[in-house]
Coordinates of C-alpha atoms in Angstrom, one line a residue:
Chain X
X1 CA -0.4 30.1 -8.6
X2 CA -3.4 29.8 -10.9
X3 CA -1.1 28.9 -13.8
X4 CA 0.3 26.1 -11.6
X5 CA -3.1 24.8 -10.7
X6 CA -4.2 24.9 -14.4
X7 CA -1.1 23.0 -15.4
X8 CA -1.7 20.3 -12.8
X9 CA -5.3 20.0 -13.9
X10 CA -4.2 19.5 -17.5
X11 CA -1.8 16.8 -16.5
X12 CA -4.7 14.9 -14.9
X13 CA -6.6 14.7 -18.2
X14 CA -4.4 12.1 -20.0
X15 CA -4.4 10.0 -16.8
X16 CA -8.2 10.0 -16.7
X17 CA -8.5 9.2 -20.4
X18 CA -6.0 6.4 -20.0
X19 CA -7.7 5.0 -16.9
X20 CA -11.2 5.1 -18.6
X21 CA -9.7 3.1 -21.5
X22 CA -8.2 0.5 -19.2
X23 CA -11.5 0.2 -17.3
X24 CA -13.5 0.0 -20.5
X25 CA -11.2 -2.8 -21.6
X26 CA -11.7 -4.4 -18.2
X27 CA -15.4 -5.1 -19.0
X28 CA -14.7 -6.0 -22.7
X29 CA -11.9 -8.3 -22.1
X30 CA -13.8 -10.4 -19.6
X31 CA -13.8 -14.0 -20.7
X32 CA -16.7 -14.8 -23.1
X33 CA -19.5 -12.4 -23.9
X34 CA -19.4 -9.3 -21.7
X35 CA -23.1 -9.2 -21.1
X36 CA -23.2 -12.9 -20.0
X37 CA -20.1 -12.4 -17.9
X38 CA -21.7 -9.5 -16.1
X39 CA -25.1 -11.1 -15.6
X40 CA -23.7 -14.6 -14.8
X41 CA -24.3 -17.9 -16.5
X42 CA -27.9 -18.3 -15.3
X43 CA -29.3 -15.0 -16.7
X44 CA -32.3 -15.2 -19.0
X45 CA -31.8 -14.5 -22.7
X46 CA -34.0 -11.4 -22.4
X47 CA -31.8 -10.0 -19.6
X48 CA -28.6 -10.7 -21.6
X49 CA -30.2 -9.0 -24.6
X50 CA -31.1 -6.0 -22.5
X51 CA -27.6 -5.8 -21.1
X52 CA -26.1 -6.0 -24.6
X53 CA -28.3 -3.1 -25.6
X54 CA -27.4 -1.2 -22.4
X55 CA -23.7 -1.7 -23.2
X56 CA -24.2 -1.0 -26.9
X57 CA -22.3 -4.2 -27.7
X58 CA -23.6 -4.2 -31.3
X59 CA -21.9 -0.9 -32.0
X60 CA -18.2 -0.6 -33.2
X61 CA -15.8 -0.7 -30.3
X62 CA -14.8 3.0 -30.6
X63 CA -18.4 4.0 -30.4
X64 CA -18.9 1.9 -27.3
X65 CA -16.0 3.6 -25.7
X66 CA -17.3 7.1 -26.6
X67 CA -20.7 6.1 -25.3
X68 CA -19.1 4.9 -22.0
X69 CA -17.2 8.2 -21.6
X70 CA -20.3 10.3 -22.5
X71 CA -22.3 8.4 -19.8
X72 CA -19.5 9.1 -17.3
X73 CA -19.5 12.8 -18.1
X74 CA -23.2 12.8 -17.5
X75 CA -22.6 11.3 -14.1
X76 CA -23.9 7.9 -15.1
X77 CA -21.5 5.4 -13.6
X78 CA -23.6 2.4 -14.4
X79 CA -26.0 0.3 -12.4
X80 CA -25.4 -2.6 -10.1
X81 CA -26.5 -5.9 -11.6
X82 CA -27.2 -7.3 -8.1
X83 CA -29.6 -4.6 -6.7
X84 CA -30.3 -2.4 -9.6
X85 CA -29.0 0.7 -7.8
X86 CA -26.9 3.4 -9.6
X87 CA -23.2 3.0 -8.7
X88 CA -22.6 6.7 -8.1
X89 CA -25.5 6.9 -5.6
X90 CA -24.4 3.8 -3.7
X91 CA -20.8 5.2 -3.6
X92 CA -22.0 8.6 -2.3
X93 CA -24.1 7.0 0.4
X94 CA -21.1 5.0 1.6
X95 CA -18.3 7.4 1.0
X96 CA -18.8 9.5 4.2
X97 CA -18.1 6.3 6.3
X98 CA -14.8 5.9 4.4
X99 CA -13.9 9.6 4.8
X100 CA -14.7 9.5 8.5
X101 CA -12.4 6.4 8.9
X102 CA -9.6 7.9 6.7
X103 CA -9.6 11.3 8.4
X104 CA -9.5 9.6 11.8
X105 CA -6.6 7.4 10.8
X106 CA -4.7 10.4 9.4
X107 CA -5.3 12.4 12.6
X108 CA -4.0 9.4 14.6
X109 CA -1.0 9.0 12.3
X110 CA 0.1 12.6 12.3
X111 CA -0.9 13.3 15.9
X112 CA 1.3 10.5 17.2
X113 CA 3.8 10.2 14.4
X114 CA 5.1 13.8 14.4
X115 CA 5.7 14.1 18.1
X116 CA 7.2 10.6 18.1
X117 CA 9.6 11.5 15.3
X118 CA 10.7 14.7 17.1
X119 CA 11.2 12.8 20.3
X120 CA 13.4 10.2 18.5
X121 CA 15.4 12.9 16.8
X122 CA 16.0 14.7 20.1
X123 CA 17.3 11.4 21.6
X124 CA 19.1 10.3 18.4
X125 CA 21.3 7.2 18.7
X126 CA 20.1 6.6 22.3
X127 CA 17.7 4.1 23.6
X128 CA 14.5 6.1 23.2
X129 CA 15.4 6.5 19.5
X130 CA 15.9 2.8 19.3
X131 CA 12.4 2.1 20.8
X132 CA 10.8 4.5 18.3
X133 CA 12.7 2.8 15.4
X134 CA 11.4 -0.6 16.4
X135 CA 7.9 0.7 16.7
X136 CA 8.0 2.2 13.3
X137 CA 9.5 -1.0 11.8
X138 CA 6.6 -2.9 13.3
X139 CA 4.2 -0.3 12.0
X140 CA 5.2 -0.9 8.4
X141 CA 5.6 -4.7 8.8
X142 CA 2.2 -5.5 10.5
X143 CA -0.6 -5.9 7.9
X144 CA -3.7 -3.8 8.6
X145 CA -5.8 -6.9 9.0
X146 CA -3.5 -8.6 11.5
X147 CA -3.3 -5.5 13.6
X148 CA -7.0 -4.9 13.3
X149 CA -7.9 -8.4 14.4
X150 CA -5.3 -8.2 17.2
X151 CA -6.8 -4.9 18.5
X152 CA -10.3 -6.4 18.2
X153 CA -9.2 -9.4 20.2
X154 CA -7.5 -7.4 23.0
X155 CA -9.7 -4.4 23.4
X156 CA -13.1 -5.7 22.3
X157 CA -13.1 -9.5 23.1
X158 CA -10.8 -9.6 26.2
X159 CA -11.0 -6.2 27.8
X160 CA -14.4 -5.2 26.4
X161 CA -13.3 -1.6 26.5
X162 CA -14.3 -0.8 22.9
X163 CA -16.8 -2.1 20.4
X164 CA -15.5 -4.8 18.0
X165 CA -17.2 -3.7 14.8
X166 CA -19.7 -1.4 13.1
X167 CA -20.0 2.4 13.1
X168 CA -22.5 2.8 15.8
X169 CA -24.5 0.7 18.3
X170 CA -27.0 -1.2 16.1
X171 CA -29.8 -0.5 18.7
X172 CA -29.3 3.2 18.4
X173 CA -31.9 5.1 16.4
X174 CA -29.8 7.7 14.6
X175 CA -31.4 9.7 11.8
X176 CA -28.8 9.8 9.1
X177 CA -28.7 13.1 7.1
X178 CA -25.1 13.5 6.0
X179 CA -24.1 9.9 6.5
X180 CA -21.3 11.0 8.8
X181 CA -22.2 9.4 12.1
X182 CA -20.2 11.9 14.1
X183 CA -21.9 14.9 12.4
X184 CA -25.4 13.4 12.3
X185 CA -25.2 12.6 16.0
X186 CA -24.3 16.2 16.8
X187 CA -27.0 17.5 14.5
X188 CA -29.6 15.5 16.3
X189 CA -28.2 16.7 19.6
X190 CA -27.3 13.1 20.8
X191 CA -23.9 13.5 22.6
X192 CA -24.3 9.9 23.8
X193 CA -24.3 8.7 20.2
X194 CA -21.4 10.9 19.3
X195 CA -19.4 9.3 22.0
X196 CA -20.5 5.9 20.8
X197 CA -19.5 6.7 17.3
X198 CA -16.1 7.9 18.5
X199 CA -15.6 4.7 20.4
X200 CA -16.4 2.6 17.3
X201 CA -13.9 4.7 15.3
X202 CA -10.9 4.2 17.6
X203 CA -9.8 0.7 16.7
X204 CA -10.2 0.9 12.9
X205 CA -8.5 4.3 12.9
X206 CA -5.5 2.9 14.8
X207 CA -5.3 -0.2 12.5
X208 CA -5.5 1.9 9.3
X209 CA -3.2 4.6 10.6
X210 CA -0.4 2.3 11.7
X211 CA 1.5 2.4 8.3
X212 CA 1.3 6.1 7.8
X213 CA 2.2 6.5 11.5
X214 CA 5.4 4.6 10.9
X215 CA 6.3 6.5 7.8
X216 CA 5.5 9.9 9.3
X217 CA 7.6 9.1 12.3
X218 CA 10.6 8.1 10.2
X219 CA 10.3 11.2 7.9
X220 CA 9.9 13.6 10.8
X221 CA 12.9 12.1 12.6
X222 CA 15.1 12.3 9.5
X223 CA 13.9 15.7 8.6
X224 CA 14.5 17.1 12.1
X225 CA 18.0 15.6 12.1
X226 CA 18.8 17.0 8.7
X227 CA 17.8 20.5 9.8
X228 CA 19.4 20.2 13.2
X229 CA 22.8 19.9 11.5
X230 CA 22.3 23.2 9.5
X231 CA 24.6 26.1 10.1
X232 CA 21.7 28.4 11.1
X233 CA 20.7 26.1 13.9
X234 CA 24.3 26.1 15.2
X235 CA 24.3 29.9 14.9
X236 CA 21.1 30.1 16.8
X237 CA 22.6 27.9 19.5
X238 CA 25.8 29.8 19.5
X239 CA 24.0 33.1 20.1
X240 CA 22.5 31.6 23.2
X241 CA 18.9 30.8 22.2
X242 CA 17.1 28.3 24.4
X243 CA 16.5 24.8 23.1
X244 CA 12.7 25.2 22.9
X245 CA 13.0 28.4 20.9
X246 CA 15.5 26.8 18.5
X247 CA 13.2 23.8 18.1
X248 CA 10.1 25.8 17.4
X249 CA 11.5 28.7 15.5
X250 CA 14.4 27.3 13.6
X251 CA 14.2 23.5 13.3
X252 CA 10.5 22.7 12.9
X253 CA 9.7 25.5 10.5
X254 CA 12.2 24.1 8.1
X255 CA 11.5 20.4 8.9
X256 CA 7.8 20.7 8.0
X257 CA 8.0 20.5 4.3
X258 CA 9.0 16.8 3.8
X259 CA 6.5 15.9 6.5
X260 CA 3.7 17.7 4.7
X261 CA 4.6 16.0 1.4
X262 CA 4.6 12.6 3.1
X263 CA 1.2 13.3 4.8
X264 CA -0.2 14.0 1.3
X265 CA 1.3 10.9 -0.2
X266 CA -0.3 8.7 2.5
X267 CA -3.8 9.5 1.4
X268 CA -3.7 7.0 -1.5
X269 CA -2.4 4.3 0.8
X270 CA -5.1 5.1 3.3
X271 CA -7.9 4.8 0.7
X272 CA -6.5 1.4 -0.3
X273 CA -6.0 0.3 3.2
X274 CA -9.6 1.3 4.0
X275 CA -10.8 -1.5 1.8
X276 CA -9.2 -4.1 4.1
X277 CA -9.9 -2.2 7.4
X278 CA -13.6 -1.9 6.5
X279 CA -13.7 -5.7 5.9
X280 CA -12.1 -6.4 9.3
X281 CA -14.4 -4.0 11.3
X282 CA -17.6 -4.4 9.3
X283 CA -17.5 -0.8 8.5
X284 CA -20.1 0.1 5.9
X285 CA -17.9 2.2 3.6
X286 CA -16.9 2.1 0.0
X287 CA -14.2 -0.5 0.7
X288 CA -16.8 -3.1 1.8
X289 CA -18.9 -2.1 -1.2
X290 CA -16.0 -3.1 -3.6
X291 CA -15.2 -6.3 -1.8
X292 CA -18.9 -7.3 -1.8
X293 CA -19.1 -6.4 -5.5
X294 CA -16.1 -8.6 -6.3
X295 CA -17.6 -11.6 -4.4
X296 CA -20.9 -11.1 -6.2
X297 CA -19.0 -10.6 -9.6
X298 CA -20.8 -7.3 -10.0
X299 CA -18.3 -6.1 -12.5
X300 CA -19.9 -2.8 -13.4
X301 CA -19.7 -1.8 -9.7
X302 CA -16.0 -2.9 -9.5
X303 CA -15.1 -1.0 -12.8
X304 CA -16.7 2.2 -11.8
X305 CA -15.9 2.3 -8.1
X306 CA -12.2 1.9 -9.1
X307 CA -12.7 4.9 -11.5
X308 CA -14.3 7.0 -8.8
X309 CA -11.6 6.0 -6.3
X310 CA -8.9 7.1 -8.8
X311 CA -10.8 10.4 -9.3
X312 CA -10.9 11.1 -5.6
X313 CA -7.2 10.1 -5.4
X314 CA -6.3 12.5 -8.2
X315 CA -8.2 15.4 -6.6
X316 CA -6.6 14.7 -3.2
X317 CA -3.2 14.7 -4.8
X318 CA -3.9 17.9 -6.6
X319 CA -5.0 19.6 -3.4
X320 CA -1.9 18.4 -1.6
X321 CA 0.3 19.6 -4.5
X322 CA -1.4 23.0 -4.5
X323 CA -1.1 23.3 -0.7
X324 CA 2.6 22.3 -1.0
X325 CA 3.2 24.9 -3.7
X326 CA 1.5 27.4 -1.5
X327 CA 3.8 26.5 1.4
X328 CA 7.0 26.3 -0.7
X329 CA 7.3 28.9 -3.4
X330 CA 10.3 27.1 -4.9
X331 CA 8.0 24.4 -6.3
X332 CA 5.7 26.9 -8.1
X333 CA 8.4 28.1 -10.4
X334 CA 10.1 24.9 -11.3
Chain P
X1 CA 22.1 8.8 -5.6
X2 CA 24.6 7.4 -8.1
X3 CA 28.1 6.1 -7.8
X4 CA 29.3 8.7 -10.2
X5 CA 28.3 11.6 -7.9
X6 CA 29.2 10.1 -4.6
X7 CA 31.9 11.9 -2.8
X8 CA 34.0 9.3 -1.0
X9 CA 36.3 10.6 1.8
X10 CA 40.0 10.2 1.1
X11 CA 40.6 7.6 3.9
X12 CA 37.8 5.4 2.6
X13 CA 39.0 5.7 -1.0
X14 CA 42.3 4.2 -0.2
X15 CA 40.7 1.2 1.5
X16 CA 38.1 0.8 -1.2
X17 CA 37.6 -2.7 -2.7
X18 CA 34.9 -1.7 -5.2
X19 CA 31.4 -0.5 -4.7
X20 CA 29.8 -3.9 -4.2
X21 CA 32.5 -5.3 -1.9
X22 CA 32.5 -2.2 0.2
X23 CA 28.7 -2.3 0.4
X24 CA 28.8 -6.0 1.4
X25 CA 31.2 -5.3 4.2
X26 CA 29.2 -2.3 5.5
X27 CA 26.1 -4.6 5.4
X28 CA 27.7 -7.3 7.4
X29 CA 28.5 -4.8 10.1
X30 CA 24.9 -3.6 10.2
X31 CA 23.3 -5.5 13.0
X32 CA 19.6 -4.9 12.2
X33 CA 20.2 -5.9 8.6
X34 CA 21.9 -9.1 9.7
X35 CA 18.9 -9.8 11.9
X36 CA 16.8 -9.3 8.8
X37 CA 19.0 -11.8 6.9
X38 CA 18.5 -14.4 9.8
X39 CA 14.7 -13.9 9.6
X40 CA 14.8 -14.3 5.8
X41 CA 16.9 -17.4 6.0
X42 CA 14.5 -18.9 8.5
X43 CA 11.6 -18.0 6.3
X44 CA 13.2 -19.6 3.2
X45 CA 14.4 -22.6 5.2
X46 CA 10.9 -23.3 6.5
X47 CA 9.4 -22.8 3.0
X48 CA 11.9 -25.3 1.5
X49 CA 11.7 -27.9 4.2
X50 CA 8.1 -27.6 5.2
X51 CA 7.4 -31.3 4.4
X52 CA 10.2 -32.4 6.6
X53 CA 9.5 -30.0 9.5
X54 CA 5.7 -30.4 9.6
X55 CA 4.3 -33.2 11.8
X56 CA 1.1 -33.4 9.6
X57 CA 0.1 -32.8 6.1
X58 CA -1.4 -29.3 5.4
X59 CA -4.8 -30.8 4.5
X60 CA -4.8 -33.6 7.1
X61 CA -7.3 -33.5 9.9
X62 CA -10.6 -34.7 11.3
X63 CA -13.5 -32.7 12.5
X64 CA -13.2 -34.5 15.9
X65 CA -10.0 -32.5 16.4
X66 CA -11.4 -29.1 15.5
X67 CA -10.5 -25.9 17.3
X68 CA -8.1 -27.5 19.8
X69 CA -6.0 -25.0 21.7
X70 CA -2.2 -25.1 21.4
X71 CA -0.9 -28.1 23.3
X72 CA 1.5 -31.1 23.2
X73 CA 0.1 -32.8 20.0
X74 CA -0.6 -29.5 18.2
X75 CA 1.9 -26.7 19.3
X76 CA -0.2 -24.1 17.5
X77 CA -3.6 -25.7 18.0
X78 CA -6.0 -26.9 15.3
X79 CA -8.3 -25.1 12.9
X80 CA -11.9 -25.3 12.0
X81 CA -11.4 -28.6 10.1
X82 CA -9.2 -30.1 12.8
X83 CA -6.0 -29.5 10.7
X84 CA -2.7 -28.9 12.6
X85 CA -2.2 -25.1 12.5
X86 CA 1.6 -25.5 13.0
X87 CA 1.9 -27.6 9.8
X88 CA -0.3 -25.2 7.9
X89 CA 1.8 -22.2 9.0
X90 CA 5.0 -24.0 7.8
X91 CA 3.4 -24.9 4.5
X92 CA 2.0 -21.4 4.2
X93 CA 5.6 -20.0 3.9
X94 CA 5.8 -21.8 0.5
X95 CA 2.9 -19.9 -1.0
X96 CA 4.1 -16.6 0.5
X97 CA 7.7 -17.1 -0.6
X98 CA 6.8 -18.2 -4.2
X99 CA 4.1 -15.5 -4.6
X100 CA 6.2 -12.8 -3.0
X101 CA 9.4 -13.4 -4.9
X102 CA 7.7 -14.1 -8.2
X103 CA 5.6 -11.0 -8.1
X104 CA 8.6 -8.8 -7.3
X105 CA 10.6 -10.4 -10.1
X106 CA 7.6 -9.9 -12.5
X107 CA 7.2 -6.3 -11.3
X108 CA 11.0 -5.7 -11.7
X109 CA 10.9 -7.1 -15.3
X110 CA 7.8 -5.0 -16.4
X111 CA 8.8 -1.9 -14.4
X112 CA 12.5 -2.2 -15.4
X113 CA 11.6 -2.5 -19.0
X114 CA 9.3 0.5 -18.9
X115 CA 11.8 2.5 -16.9
X116 CA 14.8 1.6 -19.0
X117 CA 13.0 2.5 -22.3
X118 CA 11.6 5.7 -20.8
X119 CA 14.9 6.9 -19.2
X120 CA 17.2 5.5 -21.9
X121 CA 15.4 6.7 -25.0
X122 CA 13.6 9.7 -23.6
X123 CA 11.5 12.0 -25.8
X124 CA 8.1 10.8 -26.9
X125 CA 8.7 7.2 -25.7
X126 CA 9.3 8.7 -22.2
X127 CA 6.2 10.8 -22.3
X128 CA 3.9 8.0 -23.4
X129 CA 5.4 5.4 -21.0
X130 CA 5.3 7.7 -18.1
X131 CA 1.6 8.5 -18.7
X132 CA 1.0 4.7 -18.6
X133 CA 2.8 4.7 -15.3
X134 CA 0.7 7.6 -14.0
X135 CA -2.5 5.7 -14.9
X136 CA -1.3 2.7 -12.9
X137 CA -0.3 4.9 -10.0
X138 CA -3.7 6.6 -10.0
X139 CA -5.4 3.6 -8.5
X140 CA -4.4 2.9 -4.8
X141 CA -2.1 -0.3 -4.8
X142 CA -4.3 -2.9 -3.2
X143 CA -7.4 -1.7 -5.1
X144 CA -5.5 -2.2 -8.4
X145 CA -4.5 -5.7 -7.3
X146 CA -8.1 -6.4 -6.3
X147 CA -9.4 -5.2 -9.7
X148 CA -6.9 -7.3 -11.6
X149 CA -7.8 -10.5 -9.6
X150 CA -11.5 -9.7 -10.1
X151 CA -10.8 -9.4 -13.8
X152 CA -8.5 -12.4 -14.3
X153 CA -10.3 -14.6 -11.8
X154 CA -8.7 -16.2 -8.7
X155 CA -5.5 -18.2 -8.9
X156 CA -1.9 -17.9 -7.7
X157 CA -0.4 -16.7 -11.1
X158 CA -3.2 -14.0 -11.2
X159 CA -2.3 -12.9 -7.7
X160 CA 1.4 -12.7 -8.5
X161 CA 0.6 -10.6 -11.6
X162 CA -1.8 -8.4 -9.7
X163 CA 0.8 -7.7 -7.0
X164 CA 3.5 -7.2 -9.7
X165 CA 1.4 -4.6 -11.3
X166 CA 1.2 -2.6 -8.1
X167 CA 5.0 -2.6 -7.9
X168 CA 5.9 -2.2 -11.6
X169 CA 5.1 1.5 -11.9
X170 CA 7.1 2.3 -8.8
X171 CA 10.1 0.4 -10.2
X172 CA 9.7 2.1 -13.5
X173 CA 9.8 5.6 -11.9
X174 CA 12.8 4.8 -9.8
X175 CA 14.9 3.4 -12.8
X176 CA 13.8 6.2 -15.1
X177 CA 14.8 8.8 -12.5
X178 CA 18.2 7.4 -11.9
X179 CA 18.8 6.9 -15.7
X180 CA 17.8 10.5 -16.3
X181 CA 20.3 11.8 -13.7
X182 CA 23.0 9.6 -15.2
X183 CA 22.4 10.9 -18.8
X184 CA 24.0 14.2 -17.9
X185 CA 26.9 12.7 -16.0
X186 CA 30.5 13.2 -17.2
X187 CA 31.3 9.6 -17.8
X188 CA 28.3 9.0 -20.0
X189 CA 29.1 12.2 -22.0
X190 CA 32.6 10.9 -22.3
X191 CA 31.6 7.5 -23.6
X192 CA 29.1 9.1 -26.0
X193 CA 31.8 11.4 -27.3
X194 CA 34.1 8.4 -28.1
X195 CA 31.3 7.0 -30.2
X196 CA 29.5 4.5 -27.9
X197 CA 26.1 3.5 -29.4
X198 CA 22.8 4.1 -27.7
X199 CA 22.1 0.5 -26.6
X200 CA 25.7 0.1 -25.5
X201 CA 25.6 3.3 -23.4
X202 CA 22.4 2.1 -21.8
X203 CA 23.3 -1.5 -21.2
X204 CA 27.0 -1.2 -20.3
X205 CA 27.3 2.2 -18.7
X206 CA 24.0 3.5 -17.4
X207 CA 22.0 0.5 -16.2
X208 CA 24.7 -1.0 -14.0
X209 CA 25.1 2.3 -12.2
X210 CA 21.4 2.9 -11.7
X211 CA 20.6 -0.5 -10.1
X212 CA 21.3 0.4 -6.5
X213 CA 18.1 2.3 -5.8
X214 CA 16.2 -0.5 -7.6
X215 CA 17.7 -3.2 -5.5
X216 CA 16.8 -1.4 -2.3
X217 CA 13.2 -0.8 -3.6
X218 CA 12.9 -4.5 -4.6
X219 CA 14.0 -5.8 -1.2
X220 CA 11.5 -3.5 0.6
X221 CA 8.8 -4.5 -2.1
X222 CA 9.2 -8.1 -1.0
X223 CA 7.9 -7.2 2.4
X224 CA 4.8 -5.4 0.9
X225 CA 4.3 -8.2 -1.7
X226 CA 4.0 -10.8 1.1
X227 CA 1.6 -8.5 3.0
X228 CA -0.4 -7.8 -0.2
X229 CA -0.6 -11.5 -1.2
X230 CA -1.9 -12.3 2.3
X231 CA -4.3 -9.3 2.1
X232 CA -5.8 -10.6 -1.1
X233 CA -6.2 -14.0 0.6
X234 CA -7.8 -12.4 3.6
X235 CA -10.4 -10.6 1.3
X236 CA -11.3 -14.0 -0.2
X237 CA -9.3 -13.5 -3.4
X238 CA -6.6 -16.0 -2.5
X239 CA -5.8 -19.3 -4.2
X240 CA -9.0 -20.9 -5.7
X241 CA -8.8 -24.0 -3.5
X242 CA -9.9 -22.7 -0.1
X243 CA -8.0 -25.5 1.6
X244 CA -4.6 -24.1 0.4
X245 CA -2.4 -23.3 3.4
X246 CA -2.1 -19.5 2.7
X247 CA -1.5 -17.2 5.6
X248 CA -4.1 -14.5 4.6
X249 CA -6.8 -17.1 3.8
X250 CA -6.1 -18.8 7.1
X251 CA -6.8 -15.5 8.8
X252 CA -10.2 -15.3 7.3
X253 CA -11.2 -18.3 9.5
X254 CA -9.7 -16.5 12.5
X255 CA -12.1 -13.6 12.1
X256 CA -15.1 -15.9 12.7
X257 CA -13.6 -17.6 15.7
X258 CA -11.7 -14.8 17.4
X259 CA -13.3 -15.4 20.7
X260 CA -13.0 -19.2 20.8
X261 CA -9.7 -19.7 18.9
X262 CA -7.4 -16.6 19.0
X263 CA -4.4 -18.8 18.1
X264 CA -5.8 -18.9 14.6
X265 CA -5.0 -15.2 14.4
X266 CA -1.7 -15.1 16.3
X267 CA 0.3 -17.7 14.5
X268 CA -0.3 -17.0 10.8
X269 CA -0.3 -13.3 11.8
X270 CA 3.1 -13.6 13.4
X271 CA 4.4 -15.5 10.4
X272 CA 3.5 -12.6 8.1
X273 CA 5.0 -10.0 10.4
X274 CA 8.3 -11.9 10.9
X275 CA 8.9 -12.3 7.2
X276 CA 7.9 -8.7 6.5
X277 CA 10.2 -7.5 9.3
X278 CA 13.1 -9.5 7.7
X279 CA 12.8 -7.9 4.3
X280 CA 12.2 -4.5 5.7
X281 CA 15.3 -4.7 7.9
X282 CA 17.5 -6.0 5.0
X283 CA 16.1 -3.3 2.7
X284 CA 16.9 -0.5 5.1
X285 CA 20.4 -2.0 5.7
X286 CA 21.0 -2.3 1.9
X287 CA 20.0 1.3 1.5
X288 CA 22.4 2.5 4.1
X289 CA 25.3 0.3 2.9
X290 CA 24.8 1.0 -0.8
X291 CA 24.6 4.7 -0.2
X292 CA 27.2 5.7 2.4
X293 CA 25.9 9.2 2.6
X294 CA 22.8 7.8 4.3
X295 CA 24.7 6.8 7.4
X296 CA 23.9 8.7 10.6

C-alpha cells in the first residue's frame, strides 16, 4: 500500500513541474512588458520598476523560473496587485467557504443520486426508470448558473422560503475562527446562526450538485443492473433469499466500486463549478476571488490561485485513488 | 470498445450491412436520439435563419421600451435597453452554434493529434505527450478556460480556443486508449506482418477503427461546449462587445433584475438547456447504436 502511495506521489511531480512552467509562461507571455501588464497602463514608473525587480525580469529566463519555483516552495504564492495581500493568505481565508459549499453539494449529489439510481434499476424499463432518466438528462443539461438563478427566483424571490445569496444573514454577528460558518456558529453556541447558515447553503448546494447528481444516478443505475445479471445474484435468488437481503448483501456490495470512483472524479468538476455557483449566490469563496481577480486583471492572483486549485485537485485525486485501492485490492497490484 | 473485438450474434451478422449502416439504422430506431436530432435541427435552423425569423435586429431598441413583460409585440419581453428578447435569443443561437462547434472541432484536432501520436508511436513520445495531457487535466475544466481567456483577453476566437483546450486532453486520452488496445489486435498484427509501414498502419487500419468512442465523446462535448461558452459569458468573459446577443452574457443582466424581469432568465436559459439536451440525447443514442453491447 505504501509503495502504491509513493508511486502515485511520484507521478504527481512531473505534473506539478509542467503546470508551474505553464503558469510561469502565463505571466511572461502576457502582451508587452509583464510588469506593465500586471500593474496596468497607468502605473507609475517607480512601481513598474519595483515590479520588475520583484519578478527578477532582468535575470535570464531560467533563473526567473527557478526563482518562481523557489518562492512557491517557500509558500510565497505572490502578492495581489490590487490590495497588496499575499495570495496564499487570501486563498486560505476564502477556501473554507468553498469547501463548505463543495461538501454540501457532494452530500446532496450522493445522498439523492445513489438511492435514485437504485430505485431506477429496480424499476428498469418501466415508467419510474424513465422519470429518473429524464431527471438525470436535465441534470447534465442545465448549466449551474441557469439552475442557480431559477432556484433563487422560485425559492427566494417568489416563495421567500430561503435566502437568495450570501453565507449568513449580514446582520448576524458571528465571530469567525475557522471561517467555516457552520462550525463557527456551533463553536460560539449559536444554534440560530447554524440553522441560518444551513438555510443559506441549501440552494447553492443543489445548484452545484445537480451535475454530479445526474452522473451518480446514471452510474449507480448501470452498476446495479450490471451486478443484478451476475450468476451469484441468480444463485442467491434461487436459494430463496429475500429481495432486501439480495440487494444489500450481494448487489450493492459489488455495485459500490464504480460509484465510489465516480464520486471521486466529481470533485474536480465541483471545484470548477464552484467558481460559477459562488458568482451566482454571492458566496465569498475562492471562486469569487478568481473571478474578481480576472475582472481586475490581477494576473498574479489568477496565476497562483489556478496553481493552488490544481494542487488541491491533485491531492483530492490522490486521496480518492488511495481509498479506492484500499477498497479494491485488484488495483494495488496492477 | 472496438469493432474488432465486438462479438456480433449470428442472426445479426447475416443481416449486417456494415458497421456504420447498422449503427445508422439502430440510431433511427432510438426515439430519444431522434428527439435529440429534432432539437439540434431546430437549433441549427434558428441559428441560420435568425435574420429572417427575428422581428427586430439584435441591437435594436429604445430605452422607452425597457423591461417590458412578454406580450403581443414582444413574445419574450424586452431587456434593460428595450431590445426584443425573442430576437436576441434567436441571434444568440448563432454565437452558441459557431463557438460550440468550432471549439469542439479545435479540441478534436489538437486532442486527436496528441492522442494519435501518443497511441500510434508509443514509447517516449507517448510518455511526454501524456504528461502534457495530465497537466491540462490537473486544472478543473472551466477554471482552465477562465485562465486562458484571462491570458489571451476577451474575444470569440479566444473563447473557442479556451473551451477547446478543456476538451482536447479528454479527446487525446480517449483516442490514445483505443489505439493502444488496437495495437495488440490480430488484424493489426496481421497487416504489420505483411509489411505495412507505421504511418499506413496508423492511418488506414487503426484510426478508422478507433473513431467510434471519439465521435460519441465529441457529440456529448458539444453540449458541454455550449454550456461552457455561456458560462464564460455569464462570468463577464464573453464577447468583448457587451451588446453581442450571447445567451450567457444575456443572463448576466437577468441576475440584476430577477425580481422585476424573470423572463430575462427563463428564455435564454431555456435556449441553452434545449440545445444541450439535444446534443446529450444524440450523444447517448450514438453510444448505444455504435456499441451494440451497450443496449439494455
